[in-house]
CSV table of C-alpha atoms and ligand atoms in Angstrom, one decimal:
chain,number,residue,atom,x,y,z
A,141,MET,CA,-60.4,-117.1,-6.4
A,142,LEU,CA,-60.8,-114.5,-3.7
A,143,ASP,CA,-62.8,-111.5,-5.0
A,144,LEU,CA,-65.6,-109.3,-3.8
A,145,THR,CA,-68.3,-111.8,-4.4
A,146,ARG,CA,-66.9,-113.9,-1.6
A,147,LEU,CA,-67.4,-111.1,1.0
A,148,ARG,CA,-70.4,-110.2,3.0
A,149,ARG,CA,-72.6,-107.8,1.3
A,150,GLU,CA,-72.5,-105.4,4.2
A,151,ALA,CA,-68.8,-105.2,4.0
A,152,VAL,CA,-68.7,-104.6,0.3
A,153,GLU,CA,-71.4,-101.9,0.5
A,154,ALA,CA,-69.7,-100.0,3.4
A,155,PRO,CA,-69.1,-96.6,2.0
A,156,GLU,CA,-65.7,-94.9,1.5
A,157,SER,CA,-65.3,-91.9,3.7
A,158,GLY,CA,-66.2,-88.7,1.8
A,159,ILE,CA,-63.6,-86.7,3.7
A,160,VAL,CA,-60.7,-89.0,2.6
A,161,ALA,CA,-61.2,-88.0,-1.0
A,162,VAL,CA,-60.2,-84.4,-0.3
A,163,VAL,CA,-57.4,-85.5,2.0
A,164,ASN,CA,-56.1,-87.6,-0.9
A,165,HIS,CA,-56.4,-84.7,-3.3
A,166,ALA,CA,-54.5,-82.3,-0.9
A,167,ARG,CA,-51.9,-84.6,0.4
A,168,GLY,CA,-48.4,-83.6,-0.6
A,169,LYS,CA,-49.4,-80.2,-1.9
A,170,GLU,CA,-47.3,-77.3,-0.5
A,171,GLY,CA,-48.7,-74.7,1.8
A,172,ILE,CA,-52.1,-76.2,2.4
A,173,ILE,CA,-53.8,-75.3,5.8
A,174,PRO,CA,-55.5,-78.5,6.8
A,175,MET,CA,-58.9,-78.1,8.3
A,176,TRP,CA,-60.5,-81.3,7.0
A,177,ALA,CA,-60.0,-83.7,9.9
A,178,GLY,CA,-61.6,-84.0,13.3
A,179,GLU,CA,-58.6,-83.1,15.3
A,180,GLY,CA,-56.5,-80.1,16.4
A,181,ASP,CA,-52.9,-79.4,15.6
A,182,LEU,CA,-51.5,-80.1,19.2
A,183,SER,CA,-49.8,-83.3,20.0
A,184,THR,CA,-50.4,-85.2,23.2
A,185,PRO,CA,-49.0,-83.4,26.3
A,186,GLN,CA,-45.7,-84.7,27.3
A,187,PHE,CA,-46.8,-85.8,30.8
A,188,ILE,CA,-49.3,-88.2,29.2
A,189,ALA,CA,-46.8,-89.7,26.7
A,190,ASP,CA,-44.3,-90.1,29.6
A,191,ALA,CA,-46.8,-92.0,31.7
A,192,ALA,CA,-47.3,-94.5,28.7
A,193,ALA,CA,-43.5,-94.7,28.1
A,194,GLU,CA,-42.8,-95.4,31.7
A,195,SER,CA,-45.4,-98.2,31.7
A,196,LEU,CA,-43.7,-99.8,28.7
A,197,ARG,CA,-40.3,-99.4,30.3
A,198,ALA,CA,-41.7,-101.1,33.5
A,199,GLY,CA,-42.6,-104.1,31.4
A,200,GLU,CA,-46.4,-103.7,31.4
A,201,THR,CA,-46.6,-105.5,28.2
A,202,PHE,CA,-49.0,-108.4,29.0
A,203,TYR,CA,-52.6,-109.0,28.3
A,204,THR,CA,-54.7,-106.9,30.6
A,205,TRP,CA,-58.2,-106.4,32.0
A,206,GLN,CA,-61.0,-106.6,29.4
A,207,ARG,CA,-63.0,-103.9,31.2
A,208,GLY,CA,-60.0,-101.7,31.7
A,209,LEU,CA,-57.4,-101.3,34.5
A,210,PRO,CA,-59.2,-100.8,37.8
A,211,GLU,CA,-57.3,-97.6,38.3
A,212,LEU,CA,-58.4,-96.2,35.0
A,213,ARG,CA,-62.1,-97.1,35.7
A,214,GLU,CA,-61.8,-95.4,39.0
A,215,ALA,CA,-60.2,-92.3,37.4
A,216,LEU,CA,-63.0,-92.3,34.8
A,217,ALA,CA,-65.6,-92.5,37.6
A,218,ASN,CA,-64.0,-89.6,39.5
A,219,TYR,CA,-63.7,-87.4,36.4
A,220,SER,CA,-67.2,-88.1,35.3
A,221,SER,CA,-68.7,-87.6,38.8
A,222,ARG,CA,-66.9,-84.3,39.0
A,223,LEU,CA,-68.0,-83.2,35.6
A,224,TYR,CA,-71.7,-84.1,36.0
A,225,GLY,CA,-72.0,-83.5,39.8
A,226,GLN,CA,-73.1,-87.0,40.4
A,227,ASN,CA,-71.8,-90.1,42.1
A,228,LEU,CA,-71.0,-92.4,39.3
A,229,GLU,CA,-69.4,-95.7,40.3
A,230,PRO,CA,-66.3,-97.3,38.6
A,231,GLU,CA,-68.4,-100.3,37.6
A,232,ARG,CA,-70.2,-98.2,35.1
A,233,PHE,CA,-67.1,-97.6,33.0
A,234,PHE,CA,-65.5,-99.8,30.3
A,235,VAL,CA,-62.3,-99.0,28.4
A,236,THR,CA,-62.5,-99.3,24.7
A,237,GLY,CA,-60.0,-99.1,21.8
A,238,SER,CA,-61.4,-95.6,20.8
A,239,GLY,CA,-64.7,-93.8,20.7
A,240,MET,CA,-65.4,-95.6,17.4
A,241,HIS,CA,-64.8,-99.0,19.1
A,242,ALA,CA,-67.2,-97.9,21.9
A,243,ILE,CA,-69.9,-97.2,19.2
A,244,GLN,CA,-69.2,-100.6,17.6
A,245,VAL,CA,-69.5,-102.5,20.8
A,246,ALA,CA,-72.7,-100.6,21.7
A,247,LEU,CA,-74.1,-101.6,18.3
A,248,MET,CA,-73.0,-105.2,18.6
A,249,ALA,CA,-74.9,-105.3,21.8
A,250,LEU,CA,-78.1,-103.7,20.3
A,251,ALA,CA,-78.7,-103.9,16.6
A,252,GLY,CA,-78.4,-106.6,14.0
A,253,THR,CA,-80.2,-107.6,10.8
A,254,GLY,CA,-83.9,-106.7,10.9
A,255,ASP,CA,-83.4,-104.0,13.5
A,256,GLU,CA,-83.6,-100.3,12.8
A,257,VAL,CA,-81.4,-97.5,14.1
A,258,VAL,CA,-82.4,-93.9,14.1
A,259,PHE,CA,-79.9,-91.0,14.1
A,260,ILE,CA,-80.0,-87.3,13.9
A,261,GLY,CA,-78.3,-85.8,10.8
A,262,PRO,CA,-76.3,-84.3,9.3
A,263,VAL,CA,-74.0,-86.7,11.2
A,264,TRP,CA,-70.5,-87.9,11.4
A,265,PRO,CA,-70.7,-90.7,8.9
A,266,ASN,CA,-69.1,-93.5,10.9
A,267,PHE,CA,-72.0,-94.3,13.1
A,268,GLU,CA,-74.3,-95.0,10.2
A,269,ALA,CA,-71.6,-97.1,8.4
A,270,ALA,CA,-71.0,-99.1,11.5
A,271,ALA,CA,-74.7,-99.8,11.9
A,272,GLY,CA,-74.8,-100.8,8.2
A,273,LEU,CA,-72.0,-103.3,8.9
A,274,MET,CA,-74.1,-104.9,11.7
A,275,GLY,CA,-76.9,-105.5,9.0
A,276,ALA,CA,-79.2,-102.9,10.7
A,277,SER,CA,-81.3,-100.5,8.7
A,278,ARG,CA,-80.8,-96.8,9.2
A,279,ARG,CA,-83.1,-93.9,9.3
A,280,GLU,CA,-82.0,-90.3,9.5
A,281,VAL,CA,-84.0,-87.5,11.1
A,282,SER,CA,-82.8,-84.2,9.8
A,283,LEU,CA,-82.1,-81.1,12.0
A,284,ASP,CA,-83.7,-78.0,10.6
A,285,PHE,CA,-81.5,-75.2,9.5
A,286,ALA,CA,-82.6,-71.5,9.7
A,287,ASP,CA,-80.7,-68.3,10.0
A,288,GLY,CA,-77.4,-70.3,10.4
A,289,ARG,CA,-78.7,-72.3,13.4
A,290,TRP,CA,-79.7,-76.0,13.7
A,291,SER,CA,-82.6,-77.3,15.7
A,292,LEU,CA,-84.4,-80.6,16.3
A,293,ASP,CA,-88.0,-81.0,15.7
A,294,LEU,CA,-89.1,-83.6,18.4
A,295,ASP,CA,-92.3,-84.5,16.5
A,296,LYS,CA,-90.2,-85.4,13.4
A,297,LEU,CA,-88.0,-87.5,15.7
A,298,LYS,CA,-91.0,-89.3,17.2
A,299,GLY,CA,-92.5,-89.9,13.7
A,300,ALA,CA,-89.3,-91.6,12.5
A,301,ILE,CA,-89.5,-94.4,15.2
A,302,THR,CA,-91.2,-97.6,14.2
A,303,ASP,CA,-91.7,-100.9,16.0
A,304,LYS,CA,-88.4,-102.2,14.5
A,305,THR,CA,-86.4,-99.3,16.0
A,306,ARG,CA,-84.0,-100.5,18.7
A,307,VAL,CA,-81.5,-97.6,18.9
A,308,LEU,CA,-81.5,-93.9,18.8
A,309,PHE,CA,-78.1,-92.4,18.3
A,310,VAL,CA,-77.7,-88.8,19.6
A,311,ASN,CA,-74.4,-86.8,19.1
A,312,THR,CA,-74.4,-83.6,21.0
A,313,PRO,CA,-72.5,-81.2,20.6
A,314,SER,CA,-72.6,-82.5,17.0
A,315,ASN,CA,-70.0,-83.1,14.4
A,316,PRO,CA,-70.4,-81.6,11.9
A,317,THR,CA,-73.1,-79.0,12.7
A,318,GLY,CA,-72.2,-77.9,16.2
A,319,TRP,CA,-75.8,-78.3,17.2
A,320,THR,CA,-75.9,-78.7,21.0
A,321,ALA,CA,-79.2,-80.1,22.5
A,322,SER,CA,-80.5,-78.0,25.5
A,323,ARG,CA,-81.6,-79.8,28.6
A,324,GLU,CA,-85.2,-79.3,27.5
A,325,THR,CA,-84.4,-81.0,24.2
A,326,LEU,CA,-82.6,-83.9,25.9
A,327,SER,CA,-85.6,-84.4,28.2
A,328,GLY,CA,-87.9,-84.5,25.2
A,329,ILE,CA,-85.6,-87.0,23.3
A,330,LEU,CA,-85.5,-89.1,26.5
A,331,LYS,CA,-89.3,-89.1,26.8
A,332,ILE,CA,-89.6,-90.3,23.2
A,333,ALA,CA,-87.1,-93.1,23.9
A,334,ARG,CA,-88.8,-94.2,27.1
A,335,GLU,CA,-92.2,-94.4,25.5
A,336,ALA,CA,-90.9,-96.2,22.5
A,337,GLY,CA,-88.8,-98.6,24.7
A,338,ILE,CA,-85.5,-97.9,22.7
A,339,VAL,CA,-82.0,-97.5,23.8
A,340,ILE,CA,-80.2,-94.2,23.4
A,341,ILE,CA,-76.5,-94.3,22.4
A,342,ALA,CA,-75.3,-90.9,23.6
A,343,ASP,CA,-72.2,-89.6,21.9
A,344,GLU,CA,-71.1,-86.7,24.0
A,345,ILE,CA,-67.4,-86.8,23.1
A,346,TYR,CA,-67.4,-83.0,22.4
A,347,ALA,CA,-69.0,-82.2,25.8
A,348,ARG,CA,-66.0,-80.2,26.9
A,349,PHE,CA,-65.8,-78.2,23.7
A,350,TYR,CA,-68.8,-76.0,24.6
A,351,TYR,CA,-68.7,-72.3,24.6
A,352,GLU,CA,-71.6,-71.4,26.7
A,353,GLY,CA,-70.4,-72.9,30.0
A,354,GLN,CA,-68.0,-75.5,31.5
A,355,ARG,CA,-69.6,-78.3,29.6
A,356,ALA,CA,-72.5,-79.0,27.3
A,357,PRO,CA,-75.9,-80.2,28.6
A,358,SER,CA,-75.8,-84.0,28.9
A,359,PHE,CA,-78.2,-86.9,29.3
A,360,HIS,CA,-76.7,-87.2,32.7
A,361,ASP,CA,-78.6,-84.0,33.7
A,362,VAL,CA,-82.0,-85.4,32.8
A,363,MET,CA,-81.9,-89.2,33.1
A,364,ALA,CA,-82.9,-91.5,36.0
A,365,SER,CA,-80.5,-94.2,36.9
A,366,HIS,CA,-82.7,-96.9,35.3
A,367,ASP,CA,-82.8,-95.2,31.9
A,368,ALA,CA,-81.6,-97.1,28.9
A,369,ILE,CA,-78.6,-95.0,27.8
A,370,ILE,CA,-75.2,-96.2,26.7
A,371,PHE,CA,-72.6,-93.3,26.7
A,372,VAL,CA,-69.8,-93.6,24.2
A,373,ASN,CA,-66.7,-91.3,24.9
A,374,SER,CA,-63.1,-90.8,23.9
A,375,PHE,CA,-59.7,-89.5,25.0
A,376,SER,CA,-59.1,-88.3,21.4
A,377,LYS,CA,-60.3,-84.8,21.5
A,378,ASN,CA,-60.0,-83.5,25.1
A,379,TRP,CA,-56.4,-84.6,25.5
A,380,ALA,CA,-55.2,-84.5,21.9
A,381,MET,CA,-54.9,-88.3,21.7
A,382,THR,CA,-56.6,-89.0,18.4
A,383,GLY,CA,-53.7,-91.2,17.2
A,384,TRP,CA,-53.7,-93.3,20.4
A,385,ARG,CA,-57.0,-95.0,19.9
A,386,ILE,CA,-58.5,-95.2,23.4
A,387,GLY,CA,-62.0,-94.4,24.6
A,388,TRP,CA,-64.7,-95.6,26.9
A,389,ILE,CA,-68.3,-96.7,27.5
A,390,GLU,CA,-70.3,-95.6,30.4
A,391,ALA,CA,-73.4,-97.9,31.0
A,392,SER,CA,-75.3,-99.7,33.7
A,393,PRO,CA,-73.1,-102.2,35.5
A,394,ALA,CA,-75.8,-104.8,34.7
A,395,LEU,CA,-74.4,-104.9,31.2
A,396,GLY,CA,-70.9,-105.5,32.5
A,397,GLN,CA,-70.4,-109.1,31.5
A,398,VAL,CA,-71.8,-108.6,28.0
A,399,ILE,CA,-69.6,-105.6,27.4
A,400,GLU,CA,-66.6,-107.4,28.7
A,401,ASN,CA,-67.3,-110.3,26.3
A,402,LEU,CA,-67.8,-108.0,23.3
A,403,ILE,CA,-64.5,-106.3,24.1
A,404,GLN,CA,-62.8,-109.7,24.4
A,405,TYR,CA,-64.1,-110.8,21.0
A,406,SER,CA,-63.2,-107.5,19.3
A,407,ASN,CA,-59.9,-106.0,20.5
A,408,SER,CA,-59.4,-108.1,23.6
A,409,GLY,CA,-58.7,-105.0,25.7
A,410,VAL,CA,-56.6,-101.8,25.4
A,411,ALA,CA,-52.9,-102.0,25.9
A,412,ALA,CA,-51.9,-101.3,29.5
A,413,PHE,CA,-49.4,-98.6,28.6
A,414,MET,CA,-52.1,-96.6,26.8
A,415,GLN,CA,-54.3,-96.9,29.8
A,416,ARG,CA,-51.6,-95.5,32.0
A,417,GLY,CA,-51.4,-92.5,29.6
A,418,ALA,CA,-55.2,-92.2,30.0
A,419,ILE,CA,-54.9,-92.1,33.8
A,420,ALA,CA,-52.4,-89.2,33.6
A,421,ALA,CA,-54.8,-87.4,31.2
A,422,LEU,CA,-57.7,-87.7,33.6
A,423,SER,CA,-55.8,-86.9,36.7
A,424,ARG,CA,-53.5,-84.1,35.5
A,425,GLY,CA,-55.0,-82.9,32.2
A,426,GLU,CA,-57.6,-80.5,33.3
A,427,GLU,CA,-55.5,-77.3,32.6
A,428,PHE,CA,-54.7,-78.7,29.1
A,429,VAL,CA,-58.4,-79.3,28.3
A,430,GLU,CA,-59.3,-75.8,29.5
A,431,ASN,CA,-56.6,-74.1,27.5
A,432,GLN,CA,-57.6,-76.0,24.3
A,433,VAL,CA,-61.2,-75.1,24.7
A,434,ALA,CA,-60.4,-71.4,25.3
A,435,ARG,CA,-58.3,-71.4,22.1
A,436,ALA,CA,-61.0,-73.1,20.2
A,437,GLU,CA,-63.4,-70.5,21.2
A,438,THR,CA,-61.2,-67.7,20.0
A,439,ALA,CA,-60.5,-69.6,16.8
A,440,ARG,CA,-64.2,-70.1,16.2
A,441,ASP,CA,-64.9,-66.3,16.6
A,442,ILE,CA,-62.0,-65.4,14.2
A,443,PHE,CA,-63.0,-67.8,11.6
A,444,CYS,CA,-66.8,-67.1,11.7
A,445,ASP,CA,-66.3,-63.3,11.8
A,446,ILE,CA,-64.1,-63.3,8.7
A,447,LEU,CA,-66.4,-65.6,6.8
A,448,THR,CA,-69.6,-63.9,7.8
A,449,ALA,CA,-68.2,-60.5,6.8
A,450,THR,CA,-68.2,-61.7,3.1
A,451,ASN,CA,-72.0,-61.6,3.3
A,452,LYS,CA,-72.0,-64.6,1.1
A,453,VAL,CA,-72.0,-67.4,3.8
A,454,GLU,CA,-74.7,-68.8,5.8
A,455,LEU,CA,-73.1,-69.5,9.2
A,456,SER,CA,-73.4,-68.8,12.9
A,457,PRO,CA,-70.8,-69.6,15.4
A,458,PRO,CA,-71.5,-73.1,16.8
A,459,ASP,CA,-72.2,-73.5,20.5
A,460,GLY,CA,-70.2,-76.7,20.7
A,461,ALA,CA,-67.6,-79.0,19.0
A,462,PHE,CA,-64.9,-77.4,16.8
A,463,TYR,CA,-66.4,-77.2,13.3
A,464,ALA,CA,-67.8,-74.4,11.2
A,465,PHE,CA,-70.4,-76.0,9.0
A,466,PHE,CA,-71.4,-73.4,6.4
A,467,LYS,CA,-73.1,-72.7,3.1
A,468,ILE,CA,-71.6,-70.5,0.4
A,469,ASP,CA,-74.1,-68.7,-1.7
A,470,GLY,CA,-74.5,-70.2,-5.2
A,471,VAL,CA,-72.2,-73.3,-4.4
A,472,THR,CA,-74.1,-76.4,-5.0
A,473,ASP,CA,-71.6,-79.0,-5.8
A,474,THR,CA,-69.5,-78.9,-2.5
A,475,ARG,CA,-67.3,-81.9,-3.4
A,476,ALA,CA,-66.1,-80.1,-6.5
A,477,ALA,CA,-65.8,-76.8,-4.5
A,478,ALA,CA,-63.7,-78.5,-1.8
A,479,PHE,CA,-61.2,-79.7,-4.5
A,480,ARG,CA,-61.0,-76.3,-6.0
A,481,ILE,CA,-60.5,-74.6,-2.7
A,482,VAL,CA,-57.6,-76.9,-2.0
A,483,ASP,CA,-56.0,-75.9,-5.4
A,484,GLU,CA,-56.9,-72.2,-5.5
A,485,ALA,CA,-57.2,-71.1,-1.8
A,486,LYS,CA,-54.8,-73.7,-0.4
A,487,VAL,CA,-57.1,-74.6,2.4
A,488,ALA,CA,-58.4,-78.1,2.9
A,489,ILE,CA,-62.0,-78.4,4.2
A,490,ALA,CA,-64.5,-81.3,4.0
A,491,PRO,CA,-67.4,-81.3,1.6
A,492,GLY,CA,-70.9,-81.7,3.3
A,493,THR,CA,-71.6,-84.6,1.0
A,494,ALA,CA,-69.6,-86.6,3.6
A,495,PHE,CA,-72.2,-86.1,6.2
A,496,GLY,CA,-75.3,-87.5,4.5
A,497,PRO,CA,-77.8,-86.0,2.0
A,498,GLN,CA,-78.9,-83.0,4.2
A,499,GLY,CA,-75.3,-82.0,4.6
A,500,ALA,CA,-74.5,-81.9,0.9
A,501,PRO,CA,-74.9,-78.1,0.4
A,502,PHE,CA,-72.4,-77.4,3.2
A,503,LEU,CA,-68.7,-77.4,3.8
A,504,ARG,CA,-67.0,-78.3,7.1
A,505,ALA,CA,-63.9,-76.6,8.5
A,506,CYS,CA,-62.2,-77.7,11.7
A,507,PHE,CA,-61.0,-74.5,13.4
A,508,HIS,CA,-59.2,-76.3,16.3
A,509,ARG,CA,-55.8,-74.9,15.2
A,510,ARG,CA,-53.2,-72.2,15.9
A,511,LEU,CA,-55.0,-68.8,15.7
A,512,ASP,CA,-52.7,-67.3,13.1
A,513,GLU,CA,-53.4,-70.2,10.8
A,514,VAL,CA,-57.1,-70.0,11.4
A,515,GLU,CA,-57.0,-66.3,10.5
A,516,THR,CA,-55.0,-66.9,7.4
A,517,ALA,CA,-57.2,-69.8,6.3
A,518,ALA,CA,-60.3,-67.7,6.9
A,519,HIS,CA,-58.9,-64.8,4.8
A,520,ARG,CA,-57.9,-67.2,2.0
A,521,LEU,CA,-61.4,-68.6,1.9
A,522,ALA,CA,-63.1,-65.2,2.1
A,523,GLU,CA,-61.0,-64.0,-0.9
A,524,TRP,CA,-61.9,-67.3,-2.8
A,525,ILE,CA,-65.5,-66.7,-2.0
A,526,GLY,CA,-65.3,-63.0,-3.1
A,527,PHE,CA,-63.7,-64.0,-6.4
A,528,HIS,CA,-66.0,-66.9,-7.3
A,529,VAL,CA,-69.4,-66.1,-6.0
B,804,PLP,C1,-69.1,-87.5,16.9
B,804,PLP,C2,-67.9,-88.4,16.9
B,804,PLP,N1,-67.9,-89.5,17.6
B,804,PLP,C3,-67.0,-90.4,17.8
B,804,PLP,C4,-65.7,-90.1,17.2
B,804,PLP,C5,-64.6,-91.1,17.5
B,804,PLP,O1,-63.5,-90.7,18.0
B,804,PLP,P1,-62.3,-91.7,18.2
B,804,PLP,O2,-62.6,-92.9,17.5
B,804,PLP,O3,-61.1,-90.9,17.7
B,804,PLP,O4,-62.2,-92.0,19.7
B,804,PLP,C6,-65.6,-89.0,16.5
B,804,PLP,C7,-64.3,-88.6,15.8
B,804,PLP,O5,-64.2,-87.7,15.0
B,804,PLP,C8,-66.7,-88.0,16.3
B,804,PLP,O6,-66.6,-86.9,15.7
């Protein structure tokens, strides 16, 4: 008989996403403004979709390069070199089947049973779950929250590292908190990782959604070329391609053969037509990215201003990413509150319980939507808060 007892313990124990529960509750209900997911409301720009369609029409339907089409690796190198003001060679770039797949490949390379991974929370839950699937044990270092702002205590981070720690996962700008590490903080983190001899997995997929400059501070700004850092990245957010499933890894070319093998033995490479779309995104998508970020910044201000005016919410506008992560006075069971907010305010947001124990008293709203919808949603929430709190 095939039942759960036949499966790996790690697979059976992998948690259900805490966001999905609200999605399931809201699905099919009329008039709901969806702010639960980590994506905007825009579909992929036509010129990107056209490039993919053209590739399919031209018969690019065969197995392809495990590390990615040379043209795409080159486009990634050009884009990243421009963004970080450095000369990054194409051999550093590896195309993956999403940001999530990039994380999986990095973890496959770094952490198994008996190893420990450290991450900074509250955190998007998939990293921790993926590390659990590898059999690695996980340790969370909590950001501190005061006056609506998040900060990292480097001593606390240092204290969490043991002789079993192999990996430190750093997501900045962060989903869900919006916490964005400064250059000084990144230098401090890097120093700790160097001293402990551990590898950093740097998830900077929200680097462009930064409201204090053209991009968020990056480990690129503070690292030396020999530093042990694997960057994971994605086409999902910058170019509105969440449904495509394509991302990339940037790492030392010395890891090339291993990364190629891990891609071979997981998804065996990303479809060529998707890679053609990705090339179009990198080479012609700059205006789209900039427009999206400008709209998200306005949306952030509209949403945060309306909620803050209730005087019953702890929140300050995040520097990066596109989430408001806030506490409502007196609301302790955020899972129950998220369900009620769907039914009574017709706004769907994610409960903080989905982002680890420290996230539990918070709610997360994705404000990366049309401005009139964001405004309506914020007023509905403010009214709900006024009535219930
Ligand atoms: C912090 C973070 N990293 C990685 C991802 C993965 O993105 P994708 O798998 O869509 O490329 C997400 C998606 O929400 C995210 O929020």
